[in-house]
Amino acid sequence: MIQFYSVTLGDTVFTIPTRYTELVRRGEGAQGMVCAAYDTVTQQNVAIKKLSRPFQNVTHAKRAYREFKLMKLVNHKNIIGLLNAFTPQKSLEEFQDVYLVMELMDANLCQVIQMDLDHERMSYLLYQMLCGIKHLHLAGIIHRDLKPSNIVVKSDCTLKILDFGLARTAGTTFMMTPYVVTRYYRAPEVILGMGYTENVDIWSVGCIMGEMIRGGVLFPGTDHIDQWNKIIGEDSLFYLHPMWWYISSSSPYFT
Ligand code: AMP
C-alpha cells in the first residue's frame, strides 16, 4: 500500500507518495500547479503537476484525459515524457485529484527569452521546437496553443514542449480558473475559431522566434480585435513576420 503525505503550497495542497520529497513550487498553468521534487526511488529530480479539479466540467475532464493519454503515448526527446501518475484517493467514489510526474526541466522559455541569447543557442532552441512539433504533427496532433510558458529548457540548452495544447472541445477560451489566457502566439484562425491546419503551430513558432530576436512580444494584442490589428499593422513589417513562415511551403520544416 502506497503511503501519502500532504504539503500546503499557497492555496494548493499536494498529497503525494512518500517516495517524493523536497517539494518546491515551480510554476502554475491553466491546469494547475507544478512542483519540483526528488524521487527517492529512481533518485532523480522530477516535476509533479496537480491537475486542478480535472472533473469540474466536461472541458476540463477532456483536457486532462487528452494530456494524460498523449503524454503517455508520445515518445520524443523534445516532448515532455510522463514518468508516473497517481491519485491519493482510494476509491472511485472519492476519486478527485490527478497528479502527473514528469522529467524536471530548469526554466520555461519566458525566462530564457529575457536573456541575451547568441545565434547558436537561438537556432538550437528553434530547431528543437520544430523537431518536437514535427513529431506531434506526424502523430496527427495539432497543438494550437504553443507559447513560451509551455516550452521548457535545461541549462544545457535542451528543450521540451510541455503540454498538448487545446483539446478540440476547448477551442474557446472558456476557463473556470483565474488563469489568464495568452493569445499573443495564436494564429488568426485559431483566435477566430475558424478551420485550421498544422500551420497554426508554425505561426506560433514564428512569433516565439521573433520574440527571441526582438526581446519583446511581437503581437501583444489586448483582445481579439487588437490582436488582429497588431498582426496586420505597419509595425509588424519591421519584424520577421510569422506570416512569411506560415505561407511559405518551401520552409525547411516542410521538406
Ligand atoms: P503547465 O501547467 O504545464 O503549463 O506548466 C506551468 C509552468 O510550470 C510552466 O510554465 C513551467 O514554468 C513549470 N513547469 C511545468 N512542467 C515543468 C517541468 N517538467 N519542469 C520544470 N518546470 C515545469
PDB file of C-alpha atoms and ligand atoms in Angstrom:
ATOM      1  CA  MET A   1       0.000   0.000   0.000  1.00  0.00           C
ATOM      2  CA  ILE A   2       1.430   3.388  -1.067  1.00  0.00           C
ATOM      3  CA  GLN A   3       1.857   5.891   1.797  1.00  0.00           C
ATOM      4  CA  PHE A   4       0.888   9.523   1.107  1.00  0.00           C
ATOM      5  CA  TYR A   5       1.626  12.792   2.911  1.00  0.00           C
ATOM      6  CA  SER A   6       0.354  16.355   2.388  1.00  0.00           C
ATOM      7  CA  VAL A   7       2.217  19.625   1.816  1.00  0.00           C
ATOM      8  CA  THR A   8       0.452  23.007   1.557  1.00  0.00           C
ATOM      9  CA  LEU A   9       1.861  25.423  -1.040  1.00  0.00           C
ATOM     10  CA  GLY A  10      -0.106  28.668  -1.085  1.00  0.00           C
ATOM     11  CA  ASP A  11      -3.728  27.708  -1.769  1.00  0.00           C
ATOM     12  CA  THR A  12      -2.855  24.257  -3.051  1.00  0.00           C
ATOM     13  CA  VAL A  13      -2.454  21.064  -1.055  1.00  0.00           C
ATOM     14  CA  PHE A  14      -0.202  18.443  -2.640  1.00  0.00           C
ATOM     15  CA  THR A  15      -0.940  14.930  -1.348  1.00  0.00           C
ATOM     16  CA  ILE A  16       1.844  12.755  -2.716  1.00  0.00           C
ATOM     17  CA  PRO A  17       3.511   9.370  -2.134  1.00  0.00           C
ATOM     18  CA  THR A  18       6.335   9.421   0.443  1.00  0.00           C
ATOM     19  CA  ARG A  19       8.825   8.435  -2.303  1.00  0.00           C
ATOM     20  CA  TYR A  20       8.683  12.097  -3.465  1.00  0.00           C
ATOM     21  CA  THR A  21      10.466  14.574  -1.173  1.00  0.00           C
ATOM     22  CA  GLU A  22      11.772  18.169  -1.186  1.00  0.00           C
ATOM     23  CA  LEU A  23       8.710  19.689  -2.829  1.00  0.00           C
ATOM     24  CA  VAL A  24       9.275  23.198  -4.217  1.00  0.00           C
ATOM     25  CA  ARG A  25       6.760  25.227  -6.219  1.00  0.00           C
ATOM     26  CA  ARG A  26       7.910  25.719  -9.818  1.00  0.00           C
ATOM     27  CA  GLY A  27       5.064  27.268 -11.759  1.00  0.00           C
ATOM     28  CA  GLU A  28       1.384  27.424 -12.483  1.00  0.00           C
ATOM     29  CA  GLY A  29      -0.534  26.894 -15.704  1.00  0.00           C
ATOM     30  CA  ALA A  30      -4.132  26.748 -16.855  1.00  0.00           C
ATOM     31  CA  GLN A  31      -4.448  23.257 -15.425  1.00  0.00           C
ATOM     32  CA  GLY A  32      -2.841  23.670 -12.037  1.00  0.00           C
ATOM     33  CA  MET A  33       0.336  23.944 -10.015  1.00  0.00           C
ATOM     34  CA  VAL A  34       3.685  22.334 -10.853  1.00  0.00           C
ATOM     35  CA  CYS A  35       6.299  21.477  -8.195  1.00  0.00           C
ATOM     36  CA  ALA A  36       9.846  20.201  -8.360  1.00  0.00           C
ATOM     37  CA  ALA A  37      10.544  17.155  -6.185  1.00  0.00           C
ATOM     38  CA  TYR A  38      13.126  14.437  -5.600  1.00  0.00           C
ATOM     39  CA  ASP A  39      12.138  10.857  -6.361  1.00  0.00           C
ATOM     40  CA  THR A  40      13.871   8.689  -3.744  1.00  0.00           C
ATOM     41  CA  VAL A  41      13.109   5.515  -5.706  1.00  0.00           C
ATOM     42  CA  THR A  42      14.666   6.470  -9.053  1.00  0.00           C
ATOM     43  CA  GLN A  43      16.973   9.031  -7.382  1.00  0.00           C
ATOM     44  CA  GLN A  44      16.175  11.714  -9.917  1.00  0.00           C
ATOM     45  CA  ASN A  45      14.616  15.165  -9.807  1.00  0.00           C
ATOM     46  CA  VAL A  46      11.057  15.259 -11.142  1.00  0.00           C
ATOM     47  CA  ALA A  47       8.251  17.730 -11.759  1.00  0.00           C
ATOM     48  CA  ILE A  48       4.823  16.927 -10.285  1.00  0.00           C
ATOM     49  CA  LYS A  49       1.755  18.606 -11.744  1.00  0.00           C
ATOM     50  CA  LYS A  50      -1.519  18.581  -9.811  1.00  0.00           C
ATOM     51  CA  LEU A  51      -4.380  18.986 -12.237  1.00  0.00           C
ATOM     52  CA  SER A  52      -6.756  21.468 -10.701  1.00  0.00           C
ATOM     53  CA  ARG A  53     -10.241  19.988 -10.316  1.00  0.00           C
ATOM     54  CA  PRO A  54      -9.987  17.924 -13.535  1.00  0.00           C
ATOM     55  CA  PHE A  55     -13.579  16.722 -13.281  1.00  0.00           C
ATOM     56  CA  GLN A  56     -15.255  20.085 -12.596  1.00  0.00           C
ATOM     57  CA  ASN A  57     -16.780  20.131 -16.103  1.00  0.00           C
ATOM     58  CA  VAL A  58     -16.591  18.253 -19.391  1.00  0.00           C
ATOM     59  CA  THR A  59     -13.996  20.658 -20.899  1.00  0.00           C
ATOM     60  CA  HIS A  60     -11.577  20.144 -18.001  1.00  0.00           C
ATOM     61  CA  ALA A  61     -12.133  16.401 -17.930  1.00  0.00           C
ATOM     62  CA  LYS A  62     -11.464  16.084 -21.678  1.00  0.00           C
ATOM     63  CA  ARG A  63      -8.361  18.231 -21.451  1.00  0.00           C
ATOM     64  CA  ALA A  64      -6.994  16.229 -18.525  1.00  0.00           C
ATOM     65  CA  TYR A  65      -7.709  12.961 -20.328  1.00  0.00           C
ATOM     66  CA  ARG A  66      -6.100  14.237 -23.529  1.00  0.00           C
ATOM     67  CA  GLU A  67      -2.978  15.419 -21.723  1.00  0.00           C
ATOM     68  CA  PHE A  68      -2.616  12.187 -19.800  1.00  0.00           C
ATOM     69  CA  LYS A  69      -3.215   9.973 -22.821  1.00  0.00           C
ATOM     70  CA  LEU A  70      -0.939  11.908 -25.199  1.00  0.00           C
ATOM     71  CA  MET A  71       1.853  12.335 -22.667  1.00  0.00           C
ATOM     72  CA  LYS A  72       1.913   8.586 -22.172  1.00  0.00           C
ATOM     73  CA  LEU A  73       1.728   7.883 -25.894  1.00  0.00           C
ATOM     74  CA  VAL A  74       4.154  10.365 -27.394  1.00  0.00           C
ATOM     75  CA  ASN A  75       7.807   9.473 -27.060  1.00  0.00           C
ATOM     76  CA  HIS A  76      10.202  12.109 -28.381  1.00  0.00           C
ATOM     77  CA  LYS A  77      13.178  13.877 -26.832  1.00  0.00           C
ATOM     78  CA  ASN A  78      11.636  17.304 -27.460  1.00  0.00           C
ATOM     79  CA  ILE A  79       8.273  16.457 -25.871  1.00  0.00           C
ATOM     80  CA  ILE A  80       7.961  16.116 -22.107  1.00  0.00           C
ATOM     81  CA  GLY A  81       7.562  12.497 -21.025  1.00  0.00           C
ATOM     82  CA  LEU A  82       5.292  11.059 -18.347  1.00  0.00           C
ATOM     83  CA  LEU A  83       7.157   9.117 -15.643  1.00  0.00           C
ATOM     84  CA  ASN A  84       4.273   8.303 -13.326  1.00  0.00           C
ATOM     85  CA  ALA A  85       0.697   9.284 -12.451  1.00  0.00           C
ATOM     86  CA  PHE A  86      -1.230   8.822  -9.222  1.00  0.00           C
ATOM     87  CA  THR A  87      -4.224   9.831  -7.162  1.00  0.00           C
ATOM     88  CA  PRO A  88      -4.263   9.844  -3.352  1.00  0.00           C
ATOM     89  CA  GLN A  89      -7.930   8.844  -3.268  1.00  0.00           C
ATOM     90  CA  LYS A  90      -8.585   5.191  -2.539  1.00  0.00           C
ATOM     91  CA  SER A  91     -11.912   4.539  -4.245  1.00  0.00           C
ATOM     92  CA  LEU A  92     -13.717   5.516  -7.430  1.00  0.00           C
ATOM     93  CA  GLU A  93     -16.412   7.297  -5.395  1.00  0.00           C
ATOM     94  CA  GLU A  94     -13.792   9.559  -3.772  1.00  0.00           C
ATOM     95  CA  PHE A  95     -11.673   9.988  -6.945  1.00  0.00           C
ATOM     96  CA  GLN A  96     -10.992  13.709  -7.409  1.00  0.00           C
ATOM     97  CA  ASP A  97      -7.317  14.554  -7.938  1.00  0.00           C
ATOM     98  CA  VAL A  98      -4.875  13.577 -10.667  1.00  0.00           C
ATOM     99  CA  TYR A  99      -1.121  14.125 -10.363  1.00  0.00           C
ATOM    100  CA  LEU A 100       1.307  13.745 -13.266  1.00  0.00           C
ATOM    101  CA  VAL A 101       5.019  13.120 -12.686  1.00  0.00           C
ATOM    102  CA  MET A 102       7.361  14.349 -15.432  1.00  0.00           C
ATOM    103  CA  GLU A 103      11.036  14.929 -16.088  1.00  0.00           C
ATOM    104  CA  LEU A 104      12.203  18.125 -14.371  1.00  0.00           C
ATOM    105  CA  MET A 105      13.494  20.957 -16.533  1.00  0.00           C
ATOM    106  CA  ASP A 106      15.245  24.159 -15.384  1.00  0.00           C
ATOM    107  CA  ALA A 107      13.152  27.041 -16.725  1.00  0.00           C
ATOM    108  CA  ASN A 108      10.427  27.919 -19.170  1.00  0.00           C
ATOM    109  CA  LEU A 109      11.097  29.868 -22.345  1.00  0.00           C
ATOM    110  CA  CYS A 110       9.634  33.126 -20.894  1.00  0.00           C
ATOM    111  CA  GLN A 111      12.639  33.271 -18.597  1.00  0.00           C
ATOM    112  CA  VAL A 112      15.094  32.389 -21.381  1.00  0.00           C
ATOM    113  CA  ILE A 113      13.717  34.947 -23.868  1.00  0.00           C
ATOM    114  CA  GLN A 114      14.796  37.732 -21.497  1.00  0.00           C
ATOM    115  CA  MET A 115      18.406  36.591 -21.706  1.00  0.00           C
ATOM    116  CA  ASP A 116      20.778  37.811 -24.378  1.00  0.00           C
ATOM    117  CA  LEU A 117      20.953  34.640 -26.465  1.00  0.00           C
ATOM    118  CA  ASP A 118      23.612  34.152 -29.099  1.00  0.00           C
ATOM    119  CA  HIS A 119      22.766  32.992 -32.603  1.00  0.00           C
ATOM    120  CA  GLU A 120      23.895  29.425 -31.939  1.00  0.00           C
ATOM    121  CA  ARG A 121      21.670  28.916 -28.864  1.00  0.00           C
ATOM    122  CA  MET A 122      18.734  30.615 -30.540  1.00  0.00           C
ATOM    123  CA  SER A 123      18.915  28.398 -33.596  1.00  0.00           C
ATOM    124  CA  TYR A 124      19.374  25.267 -31.464  1.00  0.00           C
ATOM    125  CA  LEU A 125      16.237  26.133 -29.452  1.00  0.00           C
ATOM    126  CA  LEU A 126      14.316  26.834 -32.632  1.00  0.00           C
ATOM    127  CA  TYR A 127      15.496  23.580 -34.219  1.00  0.00           C
ATOM    128  CA  GLN A 128      14.340  21.554 -31.194  1.00  0.00           C
ATOM    129  CA  MET A 129      10.954  23.314 -31.155  1.00  0.00           C
ATOM    130  CA  LEU A 130      10.452  22.364 -34.801  1.00  0.00           C
ATOM    131  CA  CYS A 131      11.579  18.757 -34.200  1.00  0.00           C
ATOM    132  CA  GLY A 132       9.048  18.410 -31.361  1.00  0.00           C
ATOM    133  CA  ILE A 133       6.234  19.963 -33.384  1.00  0.00           C
ATOM    134  CA  LYS A 134       7.044  17.908 -36.429  1.00  0.00           C
ATOM    135  CA  HIS A 135       6.763  14.776 -34.296  1.00  0.00           C
ATOM    136  CA  LEU A 136       3.368  15.906 -32.935  1.00  0.00           C
ATOM    137  CA  HIS A 137       2.158  16.672 -36.458  1.00  0.00           C
ATOM    138  CA  LEU A 138       3.281  13.303 -37.769  1.00  0.00           C
ATOM    139  CA  ALA A 139       1.214  11.754 -34.967  1.00  0.00           C
ATOM    140  CA  GLY A 140      -1.779  13.815 -36.114  1.00  0.00           C
ATOM    141  CA  ILE A 141      -1.646  16.183 -33.127  1.00  0.00           C
ATOM    142  CA  ILE A 142      -2.030  19.916 -33.718  1.00  0.00           C
ATOM    143  CA  HIS A 143      -1.014  21.879 -30.623  1.00  0.00           C
ATOM    144  CA  ARG A 144      -2.758  25.217 -31.385  1.00  0.00           C
ATOM    145  CA  ASP A 145      -1.535  26.902 -28.193  1.00  0.00           C
ATOM    146  CA  LEU A 146       2.258  26.911 -28.326  1.00  0.00           C
ATOM    147  CA  LYS A 147       3.710  29.709 -26.214  1.00  0.00           C
ATOM    148  CA  PRO A 148       6.893  30.377 -24.246  1.00  0.00           C
ATOM    149  CA  SER A 149       5.284  29.285 -20.947  1.00  0.00           C
ATOM    150  CA  ASN A 150       4.657  25.767 -22.214  1.00  0.00           C
ATOM    151  CA  ILE A 151       8.117  25.246 -23.600  1.00  0.00           C
ATOM    152  CA  VAL A 152      10.769  24.284 -21.040  1.00  0.00           C
ATOM    153  CA  VAL A 153      14.541  24.178 -21.269  1.00  0.00           C
ATOM    154  CA  LYS A 154      17.549  22.896 -19.367  1.00  0.00           C
ATOM    155  CA  SER A 155      20.787  24.767 -18.774  1.00  0.00           C
ATOM    156  CA  ASP A 156      22.453  22.603 -21.458  1.00  0.00           C
ATOM    157  CA  CYS A 157      20.025  24.254 -23.945  1.00  0.00           C
ATOM    158  CA  THR A 158      17.892  21.135 -24.458  1.00  0.00           C
ATOM    159  CA  LEU A 159      14.215  21.907 -24.964  1.00  0.00           C
ATOM    160  CA  LYS A 160      10.884  20.124 -24.474  1.00  0.00           C
ATOM    161  CA  ILE A 161       7.315  21.061 -25.326  1.00  0.00           C
ATOM    162  CA  LEU A 162       5.209  20.797 -22.210  1.00  0.00           C
ATOM    163  CA  ASP A 163       1.601  20.172 -22.955  1.00  0.00           C
ATOM    164  CA  PHE A 164      -0.521  19.222 -25.886  1.00  0.00           C
ATOM    165  CA  GLY A 165      -2.375  22.445 -26.296  1.00  0.00           C
ATOM    166  CA  LEU A 166      -6.046  22.977 -26.667  1.00  0.00           C
ATOM    167  CA  ALA A 167      -8.248  19.925 -26.668  1.00  0.00           C
ATOM    168  CA  ARG A 168     -10.540  20.143 -29.689  1.00  0.00           C
ATOM    169  CA  THR A 169     -13.515  20.755 -27.450  1.00  0.00           C
ATOM    170  CA  ALA A 170     -11.704  23.501 -25.585  1.00  0.00           C
ATOM    171  CA  GLY A 171     -11.097  25.697 -28.637  1.00  0.00           C
ATOM    172  CA  THR A 172     -12.954  28.526 -26.999  1.00  0.00           C
ATOM    173  CA  THR A 173     -11.026  30.086 -24.150  1.00  0.00           C
ATOM    174  CA  PHE A 174     -13.602  29.295 -21.526  1.00  0.00           C
ATOM    175  CA  MET A 175     -11.828  28.764 -18.210  1.00  0.00           C
ATOM    176  CA  MET A 176     -13.062  28.337 -14.679  1.00  0.00           C
ATOM    177  CA  THR A 177      -9.742  29.307 -13.117  1.00  0.00           C
ATOM    178  CA  PRO A 178      -8.457  32.901 -12.785  1.00  0.00           C
ATOM    179  CA  TYR A 179      -5.572  31.913 -15.084  1.00  0.00           C
ATOM    180  CA  VAL A 180      -5.148  34.454 -17.876  1.00  0.00           C
ATOM    181  CA  VAL A 181      -5.248  33.004 -21.382  1.00  0.00           C
ATOM    182  CA  THR A 182      -2.413  34.237 -23.632  1.00  0.00           C
ATOM    183  CA  ARG A 183      -3.453  34.809 -27.233  1.00  0.00           C
ATOM    184  CA  TYR A 184      -0.261  36.505 -28.471  1.00  0.00           C
ATOM    185  CA  TYR A 185       1.033  33.358 -30.139  1.00  0.00           C
ATOM    186  CA  ARG A 186      -2.190  32.061 -31.606  1.00  0.00           C
ATOM    187  CA  ALA A 187      -2.721  32.060 -35.355  1.00  0.00           C
ATOM    188  CA  PRO A 188      -5.599  34.291 -36.545  1.00  0.00           C
ATOM    189  CA  GLU A 189      -7.831  31.357 -37.484  1.00  0.00           C
ATOM    190  CA  VAL A 190      -7.450  29.855 -34.012  1.00  0.00           C
ATOM    191  CA  ILE A 191      -8.403  33.172 -32.430  1.00  0.00           C
ATOM    192  CA  LEU A 192     -11.366  33.460 -34.768  1.00  0.00           C
ATOM    193  CA  GLY A 193     -12.408  29.849 -34.203  1.00  0.00           C
ATOM    194  CA  MET A 194     -12.161  29.020 -37.922  1.00  0.00           C
ATOM    195  CA  GLY A 195     -10.837  25.867 -39.595  1.00  0.00           C
ATOM    196  CA  TYR A 196      -7.138  25.259 -39.070  1.00  0.00           C
ATOM    197  CA  THR A 197      -4.229  23.049 -40.140  1.00  0.00           C
ATOM    198  CA  GLU A 198      -0.792  22.194 -38.737  1.00  0.00           C
ATOM    199  CA  ASN A 199       0.382  25.605 -39.994  1.00  0.00           C
ATOM    200  CA  VAL A 200      -1.089  27.266 -36.905  1.00  0.00           C
ATOM    201  CA  ASP A 201       1.803  25.834 -34.872  1.00  0.00           C
ATOM    202  CA  ILE A 202       4.330  27.267 -37.331  1.00  0.00           C
ATOM    203  CA  TRP A 203       2.710  30.656 -36.786  1.00  0.00           C
ATOM    204  CA  SER A 204       3.345  30.289 -33.042  1.00  0.00           C
ATOM    205  CA  VAL A 205       6.982  29.297 -33.617  1.00  0.00           C
ATOM    206  CA  GLY A 206       7.377  32.399 -35.829  1.00  0.00           C
ATOM    207  CA  CYS A 207       6.008  34.577 -33.014  1.00  0.00           C
ATOM    208  CA  ILE A 208       8.311  32.937 -30.464  1.00  0.00           C
ATOM    209  CA  MET A 209      11.346  33.264 -32.719  1.00  0.00           C
ATOM    210  CA  GLY A 210      10.540  36.920 -33.393  1.00  0.00           C
ATOM    211  CA  GLU A 211      10.275  37.499 -29.648  1.00  0.00           C
ATOM    212  CA  MET A 212      13.665  35.855 -29.034  1.00  0.00           C
ATOM    213  CA  ILE A 213      15.276  38.142 -31.601  1.00  0.00           C
ATOM    214  CA  ARG A 214      13.427  41.278 -30.596  1.00  0.00           C
ATOM    215  CA  GLY A 215      13.355  40.702 -26.835  1.00  0.00           C
ATOM    216  CA  GLY A 216       9.655  41.597 -26.608  1.00  0.00           C
ATOM    217  CA  VAL A 217       6.262  40.135 -27.558  1.00  0.00           C
ATOM    218  CA  LEU A 218       5.645  40.538 -31.290  1.00  0.00           C
ATOM    219  CA  PHE A 219       1.845  40.971 -31.217  1.00  0.00           C
ATOM    220  CA  PRO A 220       0.706  41.861 -27.688  1.00  0.00           C
ATOM    221  CA  GLY A 221      -2.989  42.229 -28.510  1.00  0.00           C
ATOM    222  CA  THR A 222      -5.260  43.246 -25.657  1.00  0.00           C
ATOM    223  CA  ASP A 223      -8.229  41.393 -27.186  1.00  0.00           C
ATOM    224  CA  HIS A 224      -9.156  39.561 -30.417  1.00  0.00           C
ATOM    225  CA  ILE A 225      -9.573  42.727 -32.470  1.00  0.00           C
ATOM    226  CA  ASP A 226      -6.444  44.396 -31.154  1.00  0.00           C
ATOM    227  CA  GLN A 227      -4.524  41.158 -31.776  1.00  0.00           C
ATOM    228  CA  TRP A 228      -5.561  41.227 -35.432  1.00  0.00           C
ATOM    229  CA  ASN A 229      -4.732  44.932 -35.755  1.00  0.00           C
ATOM    230  CA  LYS A 230      -1.261  44.282 -34.342  1.00  0.00           C
ATOM    231  CA  ILE A 231      -0.718  41.423 -36.808  1.00  0.00           C
ATOM    232  CA  ILE A 232      -1.642  43.467 -39.876  1.00  0.00           C
ATOM    233  CA  GLY A 233      -0.317  46.771 -38.536  1.00  0.00           C
ATOM    234  CA  GLU A 234       2.519  48.727 -40.106  1.00  0.00           C
ATOM    235  CA  ASP A 235       4.895  47.967 -37.227  1.00  0.00           C
ATOM    236  CA  SER A 236       4.783  44.268 -37.903  1.00  0.00           C
ATOM    237  CA  LEU A 237       6.521  44.788 -41.253  1.00  0.00           C
ATOM    238  CA  PHE A 238       9.689  45.706 -39.402  1.00  0.00           C
ATOM    239  CA  TYR A 239       9.964  42.301 -37.800  1.00  0.00           C
ATOM    240  CA  LEU A 240      10.453  38.912 -39.220  1.00  0.00           C
ATOM    241  CA  HIS A 241       6.756  38.369 -39.764  1.00  0.00           C
ATOM    242  CA  PRO A 242       5.424  34.899 -38.838  1.00  0.00           C
ATOM    243  CA  MET A 243       3.212  35.194 -41.887  1.00  0.00           C
ATOM    244  CA  TRP A 244       6.254  34.533 -44.107  1.00  0.00           C
ATOM    245  CA  TRP A 245       6.932  31.270 -42.395  1.00  0.00           C
ATOM    246  CA  TYR A 246       3.349  30.466 -42.326  1.00  0.00           C
ATOM    247  CA  ILE A 247       2.558  30.826 -46.013  1.00  0.00           C
ATOM    248  CA  SER A 248       5.886  29.583 -47.218  1.00  0.00           C
ATOM    249  CA  SER A 249       5.576  25.939 -48.168  1.00  0.00           C
ATOM    250  CA  SER A 250       9.283  25.966 -49.004  1.00  0.00           C
ATOM    251  CA  SER A 251      10.116  26.381 -45.302  1.00  0.00           C
ATOM    252  CA  PRO A 252      12.685  23.741 -44.219  1.00  0.00           C
ATOM    253  CA  TYR A 253      10.046  22.388 -41.851  1.00  0.00           C
ATOM    254  CA  PHE A 254       8.008  21.068 -44.744  1.00  0.00           C
ATOM    255  CA  THR A 255      10.833  19.410 -46.629  1.00  0.00           C
TER     256      THR A 255
HETATM  257  P1  AMP B   1       1.822  23.920 -17.370  1.00  0.00           P
HETATM  258  O1  AMP B   1       0.685  23.881 -16.412  1.00  0.00           O
HETATM  259  O2  AMP B   1       2.173  22.543 -17.866  1.00  0.00           O
HETATM  260  O3  AMP B   1       1.604  24.904 -18.485  1.00  0.00           O
HETATM  261  O4  AMP B   1       3.103  24.429 -16.548  1.00  0.00           O
HETATM  262  C1  AMP B   1       3.125  25.678 -15.881  1.00  0.00           C
HETATM  263  C2  AMP B   1       4.558  26.117 -15.555  1.00  0.00           C
HETATM  264  O5  AMP B   1       5.174  25.170 -14.668  1.00  0.00           O
HETATM  265  C3  AMP B   1       5.489  26.162 -16.768  1.00  0.00           C
HETATM  266  O6  AMP B   1       5.430  27.407 -17.428  1.00  0.00           O
HETATM  267  C4  AMP B   1       6.854  25.899 -16.152  1.00  0.00           C
HETATM  268  O7  AMP B   1       7.391  27.109 -15.636  1.00  0.00           O
HETATM  269  C5  AMP B   1       6.550  24.973 -14.997  1.00  0.00           C
HETATM  270  N1  AMP B   1       6.750  23.556 -15.390  1.00  0.00           N
HETATM  271  C6  AMP B   1       5.809  22.720 -15.886  1.00  0.00           C
HETATM  272  N2  AMP B   1       6.321  21.499 -16.153  1.00  0.00           N
HETATM  273  C7  AMP B   1       7.632  21.571 -15.837  1.00  0.00           C
HETATM  274  C8  AMP B   1       8.726  20.627 -15.877  1.00  0.00           C
HETATM  275  N3  AMP B   1       8.558  19.394 -16.311  1.00  0.00           N
HETATM  276  N4  AMP B   1       9.943  21.045 -15.451  1.00  0.00           N
HETATM  277  C9  AMP B   1      10.104  22.317 -14.998  1.00  0.00           C
HETATM  278  N5  AMP B   1       9.142  23.237 -14.913  1.00  0.00           N
HETATM  279  C10 AMP B   1       7.911  22.882 -15.331  1.00  0.00           C
END
